[in-house]
mmCIF file of C-alpha atoms in Angstrom:
data_model
loop_
_atom_site.group_PDB
_atom_site.id
_atom_site.type_symbol
_atom_site.label_atom_id
_atom_site.label_comp_id
_atom_site.label_asym_id
_atom_site.label_seq_id
_atom_site.Cartn_x
_atom_site.Cartn_y
_atom_site.Cartn_z
ATOM 1 C CA UNK A 1383 0.000 0.000 0.000
ATOM 2 C CA UNK A 1384 1.215 3.496 -0.834
ATOM 3 C CA UNK A 1385 -0.192 7.001 -1.332
ATOM 4 C CA UNK A 1386 0.002 9.863 -3.794
ATOM 5 C CA UNK A 1387 0.972 13.316 -2.588
ATOM 6 C CA UNK A 1388 -1.155 15.865 -4.441
ATOM 7 C CA UNK A 1389 0.975 18.846 -3.427
ATOM 8 C CA UNK A 1390 4.259 17.320 -4.619
ATOM 9 C CA UNK A 1391 2.710 15.370 -7.492
ATOM 10 C CA UNK A 1392 4.469 12.108 -6.709
ATOM 11 C CA UNK A 1393 3.877 8.696 -5.129
ATOM 12 C CA UNK A 1394 5.581 7.687 -1.906
ATOM 13 C CA UNK A 1395 6.851 4.390 -3.375
ATOM 14 C CA UNK A 1396 7.598 2.669 -6.676
ATOM 15 C CA UNK A 1397 5.313 0.218 -8.476
ATOM 16 C CA UNK A 1398 7.384 -2.721 -7.169
ATOM 17 C CA UNK A 1399 5.744 -2.238 -3.804
ATOM 18 C CA UNK A 1400 6.405 -0.309 -0.625
ATOM 19 C CA UNK A 1401 7.362 -3.333 1.464
ATOM 20 C CA UNK A 1402 9.803 -4.735 -1.091
ATOM 21 C CA UNK A 1403 11.394 -1.325 -1.531
ATOM 22 C CA UNK A 1404 11.936 -0.880 2.223
ATOM 23 C CA UNK A 1405 13.443 -4.331 2.656
ATOM 24 C CA UNK A 1406 15.537 -4.638 -0.503
ATOM 25 C CA UNK A 1407 16.682 -1.070 -1.202
ATOM 26 C CA UNK A 1408 17.373 -0.128 2.380
ATOM 27 C CA UNK A 1409 17.597 -2.847 5.014
ATOM 28 C CA UNK A 1410 19.195 -5.639 2.979
ATOM 29 C CA UNK A 1411 21.188 -3.313 0.744
ATOM 30 C CA UNK A 1412 22.901 -1.820 3.791
ATOM 31 C CA UNK A 1413 23.169 -5.082 5.720
ATOM 32 C CA UNK A 1414 21.347 -3.563 8.688
ATOM 33 C CA UNK A 1415 22.268 -5.242 11.982
ATOM 34 C CA UNK A 1416 20.357 -5.012 15.282
ATOM 35 C CA UNK A 1417 21.273 -2.564 18.012
ATOM 36 C CA UNK A 1418 22.450 0.247 15.739
ATOM 37 C CA UNK A 1419 21.417 3.856 15.109
ATOM 38 C CA UNK A 1420 19.303 4.530 12.021
ATOM 39 C CA UNK A 1421 18.208 7.800 10.413
ATOM 40 C CA UNK A 1422 14.922 7.398 8.486
ATOM 41 C CA UNK A 1423 14.942 10.417 6.149
ATOM 42 C CA UNK A 1424 11.958 10.688 5.376
ATOM 43 C CA UNK A 1425 9.646 8.612 7.579
ATOM 44 C CA UNK A 1426 6.445 8.776 5.489
ATOM 45 C CA UNK A 1427 4.310 5.709 6.241
ATOM 46 C CA UNK A 1428 6.979 4.274 8.543
ATOM 47 C CA UNK A 1429 7.739 1.253 6.347
ATOM 48 C CA UNK A 1430 11.520 1.725 6.373
ATOM 49 C CA UNK A 1431 11.557 2.002 10.156
ATOM 50 C CA UNK A 1432 9.358 -1.087 10.501
ATOM 51 C CA UNK A 1433 11.662 -3.012 8.153
ATOM 52 C CA UNK A 1434 14.652 -2.113 10.318
ATOM 53 C CA UNK A 1435 12.820 -3.172 13.488
ATOM 54 C CA UNK A 1436 11.906 -6.491 11.874
ATOM 55 C CA UNK A 1437 15.664 -7.208 11.845
ATOM 56 C CA UNK A 1438 15.969 -6.399 15.548
ATOM 57 C CA UNK A 1439 15.955 -3.567 18.096
ATOM 58 C CA UNK A 1440 17.330 -0.209 17.004
ATOM 59 C CA UNK A 1441 17.379 3.485 17.755
ATOM 60 C CA UNK A 1442 15.678 5.251 14.853
ATOM 61 C CA UNK A 1443 15.570 9.006 14.317
ATOM 62 C CA UNK A 1444 12.549 9.701 12.111
ATOM 63 C CA UNK A 1445 12.479 12.832 9.949
ATOM 64 C CA UNK A 1446 9.142 14.020 8.555
ATOM 65 C CA UNK A 1447 7.269 17.264 7.861
ATOM 66 C CA UNK A 1448 3.868 16.013 6.659
ATOM 67 C CA UNK A 1449 1.224 15.411 9.315
ATOM 68 C CA UNK A 1450 -1.214 13.950 6.795
ATOM 69 C CA UNK A 1451 1.027 11.035 5.832
ATOM 70 C CA UNK A 1452 1.641 10.317 9.530
ATOM 71 C CA UNK A 1453 -2.122 10.185 10.079
ATOM 72 C CA UNK A 1454 -2.440 7.739 7.173
ATOM 73 C CA UNK A 1455 0.333 5.589 8.645
ATOM 74 C CA UNK A 1456 -1.516 5.511 11.961
ATOM 75 C CA UNK A 1457 -4.588 4.131 10.187
ATOM 76 C CA UNK A 1458 -2.669 1.114 8.838
ATOM 77 C CA UNK A 1459 -2.024 -2.165 10.641
ATOM 78 C CA UNK A 1460 0.421 -5.061 10.366
ATOM 79 C CA UNK A 1461 -1.623 -6.722 7.599
ATOM 80 C CA UNK A 1462 -1.705 -3.511 5.544
ATOM 81 C CA UNK A 1463 2.021 -2.888 5.892
ATOM 82 C CA UNK A 1464 3.369 -6.445 5.813
ATOM 83 C CA UNK A 1465 5.766 -5.794 8.702
ATOM 84 C CA UNK A 1466 5.429 -7.648 11.987
ATOM 85 C CA UNK A 1467 6.961 -4.665 13.844
ATOM 86 C CA UNK A 1468 4.500 -2.153 12.453
ATOM 87 C CA UNK A 1469 2.578 -2.160 15.741
ATOM 88 C CA UNK A 1470 5.596 -0.394 17.276
ATOM 89 C CA UNK A 1471 5.374 2.296 14.602
ATOM 90 C CA UNK A 1472 1.685 2.772 15.421
ATOM 91 C CA UNK A 1473 2.415 3.059 19.150
ATOM 92 C CA UNK A 1474 5.103 5.605 18.352
ATOM 93 C CA UNK A 1475 2.705 7.633 16.202
ATOM 94 C CA UNK A 1476 -0.046 7.520 18.824
ATOM 95 C CA UNK A 1477 2.408 9.010 21.281
ATOM 96 C CA UNK A 1478 3.512 11.636 18.766
ATOM 97 C CA UNK A 1479 -0.049 12.826 18.205
ATOM 98 C CA UNK A 1480 -0.455 12.942 21.987
ATOM 99 C CA UNK A 1481 2.525 15.277 22.234
ATOM 100 C CA UNK A 1482 5.399 12.817 22.820
ATOM 101 C CA UNK A 1483 8.290 12.860 20.349
ATOM 102 C CA UNK A 1484 10.041 9.792 21.804
ATOM 103 C CA UNK A 1485 8.939 6.171 22.084
ATOM 104 C CA UNK A 1486 11.253 4.006 24.162
ATOM 105 C CA UNK A 1487 11.068 0.439 25.413
ATOM 106 C CA UNK A 1488 14.139 -0.258 27.509
ATOM 107 C CA UNK A 1489 13.327 -3.959 27.781
ATOM 108 C CA UNK A 1490 13.252 -4.520 24.030
ATOM 109 C CA UNK A 1491 15.966 -1.983 23.190
ATOM 110 C CA UNK A 1492 13.765 -0.032 20.781
ATOM 111 C CA UNK A 1493 13.850 3.764 20.701
ATOM 112 C CA UNK A 1494 12.099 5.931 18.096
ATOM 113 C CA UNK A 1495 12.474 9.708 17.956
ATOM 114 C CA UNK A 1496 10.380 12.001 15.756
ATOM 115 C CA UNK A 1497 12.113 15.076 14.367
ATOM 116 C CA UNK A 1498 9.210 16.906 12.808
ATOM 117 C CA UNK A 1499 9.942 19.827 10.498
ATOM 118 C CA UNK A 1500 12.519 20.679 7.840
ATOM 119 C CA UNK A 1501 15.053 17.837 7.959
ATOM 120 C CA UNK A 1502 17.791 20.177 6.770
ATOM 121 C CA UNK A 1503 17.373 21.954 10.104
ATOM 122 C CA UNK A 1504 16.264 19.210 12.490
ATOM 123 C CA UNK A 1505 19.228 16.996 11.609
ATOM 124 C CA UNK A 1506 21.411 19.473 13.489
ATOM 125 C CA UNK A 1507 19.586 18.499 16.715
ATOM 126 C CA UNK A 1508 20.393 14.766 16.626
ATOM 127 C CA UNK A 1509 22.735 13.853 19.508
ATOM 128 C CA UNK A 1510 23.894 10.499 18.048
ATOM 129 C CA UNK A 1511 25.664 9.396 14.905
ATOM 130 C CA UNK A 1512 23.952 7.139 12.376
ATOM 131 C CA UNK A 1513 25.245 3.733 11.392
ATOM 132 C CA UNK A 1514 22.643 3.575 8.627
ATOM 133 C CA UNK A 1515 20.681 6.248 6.751
ATOM 134 C CA UNK A 1516 17.563 5.502 4.713
ATOM 135 C CA UNK A 1517 17.344 8.533 2.414
ATOM 136 C CA UNK A 1518 13.839 8.488 0.972
ATOM 137 C CA UNK A 1519 12.454 11.905 -0.011
ATOM 138 C CA UNK A 1520 10.367 12.550 -3.109
ATOM 139 C CA UNK A 1521 12.206 12.443 -6.428
ATOM 140 C CA UNK A 1522 15.046 14.850 -7.267
ATOM 141 C CA UNK A 1523 12.878 16.309 -10.036
ATOM 142 C CA UNK A 1524 10.132 17.168 -7.513
ATOM 143 C CA UNK A 1525 12.194 18.363 -4.543
ATOM 144 C CA UNK A 1526 15.731 19.158 -5.786
ATOM 145 C CA UNK A 1527 16.396 21.183 -2.623
ATOM 146 C CA UNK A 1528 16.593 17.911 -0.642
ATOM 147 C CA UNK A 1529 19.257 16.376 -2.890
ATOM 148 C CA UNK A 1530 21.948 19.043 -2.568
ATOM 149 C CA UNK A 1531 25.600 18.765 -1.620
ATOM 150 C CA UNK A 1532 24.866 20.853 1.475
ATOM 151 C CA UNK A 1533 22.207 18.487 2.801
ATOM 152 C CA UNK A 1534 24.296 15.398 2.040
ATOM 153 C CA UNK A 1535 27.210 17.027 3.846
ATOM 154 C CA UNK A 1536 25.009 17.706 6.899
ATOM 155 C CA UNK A 1537 23.923 14.066 6.902
ATOM 156 C CA UNK A 1538 27.464 12.757 6.454
ATOM 157 C CA UNK A 1539 28.664 14.888 9.366
ATOM 158 C CA UNK A 1540 26.109 13.052 11.554
ATOM 159 C CA UNK A 1541 27.177 9.547 10.462
ATOM 160 C CA UNK A 1542 29.613 7.193 12.140
ATOM 161 C CA UNK A 1543 32.814 6.140 10.426
ATOM 162 C CA UNK A 1544 31.933 3.158 8.268
ATOM 163 C CA UNK A 1545 28.290 4.266 8.139
ATOM 164 C CA UNK A 1546 26.228 3.701 5.003
ATOM 165 C CA UNK A 1547 23.363 5.505 3.250
ATOM 166 C CA UNK A 1548 20.853 4.053 0.803
ATOM 167 C CA UNK A 1549 18.544 5.802 -1.648
ATOM 168 C CA UNK A 1550 16.532 4.877 -4.724
ATOM 169 C CA UNK A 1551 17.910 7.572 -7.052
ATOM 170 C CA UNK A 1552 20.918 7.105 -9.320
ATOM 171 C CA UNK A 1553 20.689 10.503 -11.054
ATOM 172 C CA UNK A 1554 24.145 11.651 -12.090
ATOM 173 C CA UNK A 1555 23.874 15.095 -10.512
ATOM 174 C CA UNK A 1556 22.643 13.535 -7.269
ATOM 175 C CA UNK A 1557 25.621 11.188 -7.172
ATOM 176 C CA UNK A 1558 27.926 14.110 -7.984
ATOM 177 C CA UNK A 1559 26.516 15.945 -4.951
ATOM 178 C CA UNK A 1560 27.051 12.854 -2.796
ATOM 179 C CA UNK A 1561 30.673 12.579 -3.872
ATOM 180 C CA UNK A 1562 31.176 16.305 -3.306
ATOM 181 C CA UNK A 1563 29.911 15.764 0.253
ATOM 182 C CA UNK A 1564 32.606 13.128 0.828
ATOM 183 C CA UNK A 1565 30.706 9.895 0.234
ATOM 184 C CA UNK A 1566 32.022 6.857 -1.604
ATOM 185 C CA UNK A 1567 29.232 6.044 -4.085
ATOM 186 C CA UNK A 1568 28.313 2.660 -5.560
ATOM 187 C CA UNK A 1569 25.356 0.931 -7.215
ATOM 188 C CA UNK A 1570 22.636 -0.604 -5.082
ATOM 189 C CA UNK A 1571 19.992 -3.128 -6.160
ATOM 190 C CA UNK A 1572 17.767 -2.618 -9.195
ATOM 191 C CA UNK A 1573 14.150 -2.731 -8.072
ATOM 192 C CA UNK A 1574 11.029 -1.145 -9.563
ATOM 193 C CA UNK A 1575 13.092 1.178 -11.780
ATOM 194 C CA UNK A 1576 15.316 0.806 -14.840
ATOM 195 C CA UNK A 1577 18.442 1.998 -13.051
ATOM 196 C CA UNK A 1578 20.111 0.838 -9.842
ATOM 197 C CA UNK A 1579 19.605 2.427 -6.474
ATOM 198 C CA UNK A 1580 22.584 4.078 -4.743
ATOM 199 C CA UNK A 1581 24.687 3.139 -1.739
ATOM 200 C CA UNK A 1582 26.957 5.724 -0.105
ATOM 201 C CA UNK A 1583 29.671 4.888 2.418
ATOM 202 C CA UNK A 1584 31.679 6.892 4.918
ATOM 203 C CA UNK A 1585 35.220 5.533 4.859
ATOM 204 C CA UNK A 1586 36.892 4.522 8.098
ATOM 205 C CA UNK A 1587 39.582 6.887 9.252
ATOM 206 C CA UNK A 1588 43.134 5.531 8.811
#
């Protein structure tokens, strides 16, 4: 299940399916392991976060600026989404709409934090470094301001050494901006599009 954003003029996912995209282009492509820090940029329906939690507990910082898509996510259930951990996403969203930005379960090791607003600004407020980044805004043609060197640099500065970023776009100018921000860029899986997705890595310091 996915949705169409009338204001942007774009779907939230490809025709291959939202679940497959979250699992294959992000979680499996990055080799996500439990117990790590994840940035979900942008949260949308929460599928990428749920896919990460299906692997195991994690701390996920969720970036979003659209209340309507969060309301739609809250209306879904595990059957709709296809993720067994989607109930955690729903609990998190219930708390968010009740005024709580953080969901934490110390026993399970799950922590979700909502950073609502312009991600180019809210990313500055994150106190931890990301091991994995799911970069999932609307297409570069629709929102080019979210695919700039400056934003990629801000994200890279908040990543751990050896951290990795995944995104569906392989546009040349996007990859040029990633390289200009200091990422090592390579092809990711081909899924639902003619071209490959993109994996970016932060090299370990010598």
